[in-house]
């Protein structure tokens, strides 16, 4: 009788009970890596400059101690635990210890304005915050405005712990000391939250994106696939992208899942510190944003250094200029893989991996193709639409708003009342792009940065990429400024490599590389360009400063 009942219930419910359920806890990754790849190294440059070598076995054990210590301190499942942390082995332990016990790993971008940090911590209602010792003064100055925070854990040893004004401060090593290394990772419900990142938006308050264990695991699996990031078991990965920037692009999960060595630079982002790590740790694959790579490439040029061990670099966060792709290849024999994604997309969405066809191309043709943001990885769907929402042809020419959907793409911002997607589940990225017949997506511009001149559009990204190819241009930024006849015209703002650079030389260089009517109406030389918290050019400030530059 009961058998018939179960049969009827299953038939009605339509549920297939023939395959096993699985643990949707990201801690299953470190549990696996600790067991299967125990000796694979995680190398860190600590704040003191000291190089510390951990491995997946140690990280697995110490994340359990951390998880157990969090429970002892009253942290409950689905509570947010904040971190202002550098890329280090302790941060790896937090990624697993915090999320693995069922709480939410809330990574905070320490480069944000203090008022934004206050907003974010209060919005997430963090009870506990992990901080690097260098950020203690920052937190001491704002802690009175953080009513939910009861305790601060300083990411250092007992010996390194300094006198602190932070509420109930304790060193990380003391905090985990009595934690239980036999802690058992709990089974979590299917949609259990795992991590929280806030967007680094330049207008309005930052918005939270709450990732689930399931979305994070699927994202890591997809990134590990042959059409994902192209990682290999024998790689040694330098993670320059900060772990607060969309979970270090997923590397804290992808690397242990595949038993790949991780090299973590901590605070050492200058050319000397990075090249030393690259050489000593035999780095084969490096991940970072264009601005950091610009510094590294210049350092290598000045000091006659070749990045011998590196085979590939994944660059994302902003468009990668043709000149950077060329320089990496010509000077260092490094292949550039461009990736595109955003906080709302976990972030991996497209990658431009080297194909056998590319190998056969003339170098110039290959570099040109590599300036595209790439093809979607399995699981992600893309489309471009016009302002009325009509789908545009994928011919590489038509451009419009880029929409995306998939299992690791946002549905709703944290604590918002309404969904961020349309009725069919598409999320509007705010980027303008083309998609060609082969499936390559190319970012034309951010919707808010595109220059509207006499009803036609000019891509600020294309102009910047062209200008930065000039051998005496260090960095270039293009903004649209008011114009009496054309509404808006492009203004090129440049950091020159020396005082000899002239406007004429810049114009001569651009001649033939851009459409005539795209020619910037003026070129301004500056010593510095403002960057946002994740290395992107801060165009809002420049638009304000140069608003009337072309108005007589
Ligand atoms: P964030 O959420 O801070 O990671 O910013 C996401 C935005 O960065 C995207 O919507 C793009 O505008 C920009 N972005 C990311 N990767 C690229 C890329 N490879 N090329 C051009 N823009 C990019």
PDB file of C-alpha atoms and ligand atoms in Angstrom, residues 198-201 245-246 249 290 315-320 338-345 347 350 371-373 429-431 443 445-446 461 534 536, ligand 1:
ATOM      1  CA  UNK A 198      28.932  44.884  -3.416  1.00  0.00           C
ATOM      2  CA  UNK A 199      29.178  46.517  -6.834  1.00  0.00           C
ATOM      3  CA  UNK A 200      31.771  49.233  -7.204  1.00  0.00           C
ATOM      4  CA  UNK A 201      29.221  51.514  -8.893  1.00  0.00           C
ATOM      5  CA  UNK A 245      36.873  41.751  -6.558  1.00  0.00           C
ATOM      6  CA  UNK A 246      34.097  39.289  -7.373  1.00  0.00           C
ATOM      7  CA  UNK A 249      37.243  35.900 -10.295  1.00  0.00           C
ATOM      8  CA  UNK A 290      45.057  46.190 -17.229  1.00  0.00           C
ATOM      9  CA  UNK A 315      43.026  40.078 -18.136  1.00  0.00           C
ATOM     10  CA  UNK A 316      39.601  41.528 -17.419  1.00  0.00           C
ATOM     11  CA  UNK A 317      37.852  44.296 -15.522  1.00  0.00           C
ATOM     12  CA  UNK A 318      38.455  46.830 -18.339  1.00  0.00           C
ATOM     13  CA  UNK A 319      39.154  46.488 -22.041  1.00  0.00           C
ATOM     14  CA  UNK A 320      42.626  45.188 -22.876  1.00  0.00           C
ATOM     15  CA  UNK A 338      40.745  38.449 -22.321  1.00  0.00           C
ATOM     16  CA  UNK A 339      37.830  37.734 -19.992  1.00  0.00           C
ATOM     17  CA  UNK A 340      34.660  39.694 -19.429  1.00  0.00           C
ATOM     18  CA  UNK A 341      32.310  39.609 -16.483  1.00  0.00           C
ATOM     19  CA  UNK A 342      30.927  41.677 -13.655  1.00  0.00           C
ATOM     20  CA  UNK A 343      30.042  41.472  -9.963  1.00  0.00           C
ATOM     21  CA  UNK A 344      26.525  40.491 -11.020  1.00  0.00           C
ATOM     22  CA  UNK A 345      27.836  37.555 -13.117  1.00  0.00           C
ATOM     23  CA  UNK A 347      32.009  37.001 -12.717  1.00  0.00           C
ATOM     24  CA  UNK A 350      33.099  35.172 -21.647  1.00  0.00           C
ATOM     25  CA  UNK A 371      40.956  42.590 -28.271  1.00  0.00           C
ATOM     26  CA  UNK A 372      37.447  41.040 -28.342  1.00  0.00           C
ATOM     27  CA  UNK A 373      36.002  39.979 -24.986  1.00  0.00           C
ATOM     28  CA  UNK A 429      24.614  44.496 -18.043  1.00  0.00           C
ATOM     29  CA  UNK A 430      24.784  48.245 -18.807  1.00  0.00           C
ATOM     30  CA  UNK A 431      27.426  47.436 -21.439  1.00  0.00           C
ATOM     31  CA  UNK A 443      32.402  45.539 -25.645  1.00  0.00           C
ATOM     32  CA  UNK A 445      31.497  50.870 -24.246  1.00  0.00           C
ATOM     33  CA  UNK A 446      29.640  51.243 -20.975  1.00  0.00           C
ATOM     34  CA  UNK A 461      37.061  52.345 -25.315  1.00  0.00           C
ATOM     35  CA  UNK A 534      38.822  48.032  -8.894  1.00  0.00           C
ATOM     36  CA  UNK A 536      38.734  51.241 -13.682  1.00  0.00           C
TER      37      UNK A 536
HETATM   38  P1  LIG B   1      32.750  45.009 -11.893  1.00  0.00           P
HETATM   39  O1  LIG B   1      31.393  44.622 -11.458  1.00  0.00           O
HETATM   40  O2  LIG B   1      33.396  46.026 -11.002  1.00  0.00           O
HETATM   41  O3  LIG B   1      33.636  43.833 -12.087  1.00  0.00           O
HETATM   42  O4  LIG B   1      32.605  45.736 -13.291  1.00  0.00           O
HETATM   43  C1  LIG B   1      32.019  45.106 -14.393  1.00  0.00           C
HETATM   44  C2  LIG B   1      32.192  45.938 -15.637  1.00  0.00           C
HETATM   45  O5  LIG B   1      33.592  46.035 -15.965  1.00  0.00           O
HETATM   46  C3  LIG B   1      31.572  45.353 -16.874  1.00  0.00           C
HETATM   47  O6  LIG B   1      30.185  45.596 -16.931  1.00  0.00           O
HETATM   48  C4  LIG B   1      32.349  46.052 -17.974  1.00  0.00           C
HETATM   49  O7  LIG B   1      31.862  47.352 -18.215  1.00  0.00           O
HETATM   50  C5  LIG B   1      33.732  46.159 -17.377  1.00  0.00           C
HETATM   51  N1  LIG B   1      34.576  45.063 -17.876  1.00  0.00           N
HETATM   52  C6  LIG B   1      34.883  43.903 -17.271  1.00  0.00           C
HETATM   53  N2  LIG B   1      35.712  43.168 -18.050  1.00  0.00           N
HETATM   54  C7  LIG B   1      35.903  43.868 -19.187  1.00  0.00           C
HETATM   55  C8  LIG B   1      36.634  43.653 -20.405  1.00  0.00           C
HETATM   56  N3  LIG B   1      37.372  42.575 -20.605  1.00  0.00           N
HETATM   57  N4  LIG B   1      36.568  44.615 -21.356  1.00  0.00           N
HETATM   58  C9  LIG B   1      35.840  45.735 -21.186  1.00  0.00           C
HETATM   59  N5  LIG B   1      35.142  46.006 -20.072  1.00  0.00           N
HETATM   60  C10 LIG B   1      35.171  45.088 -19.087  1.00  0.00           C
END
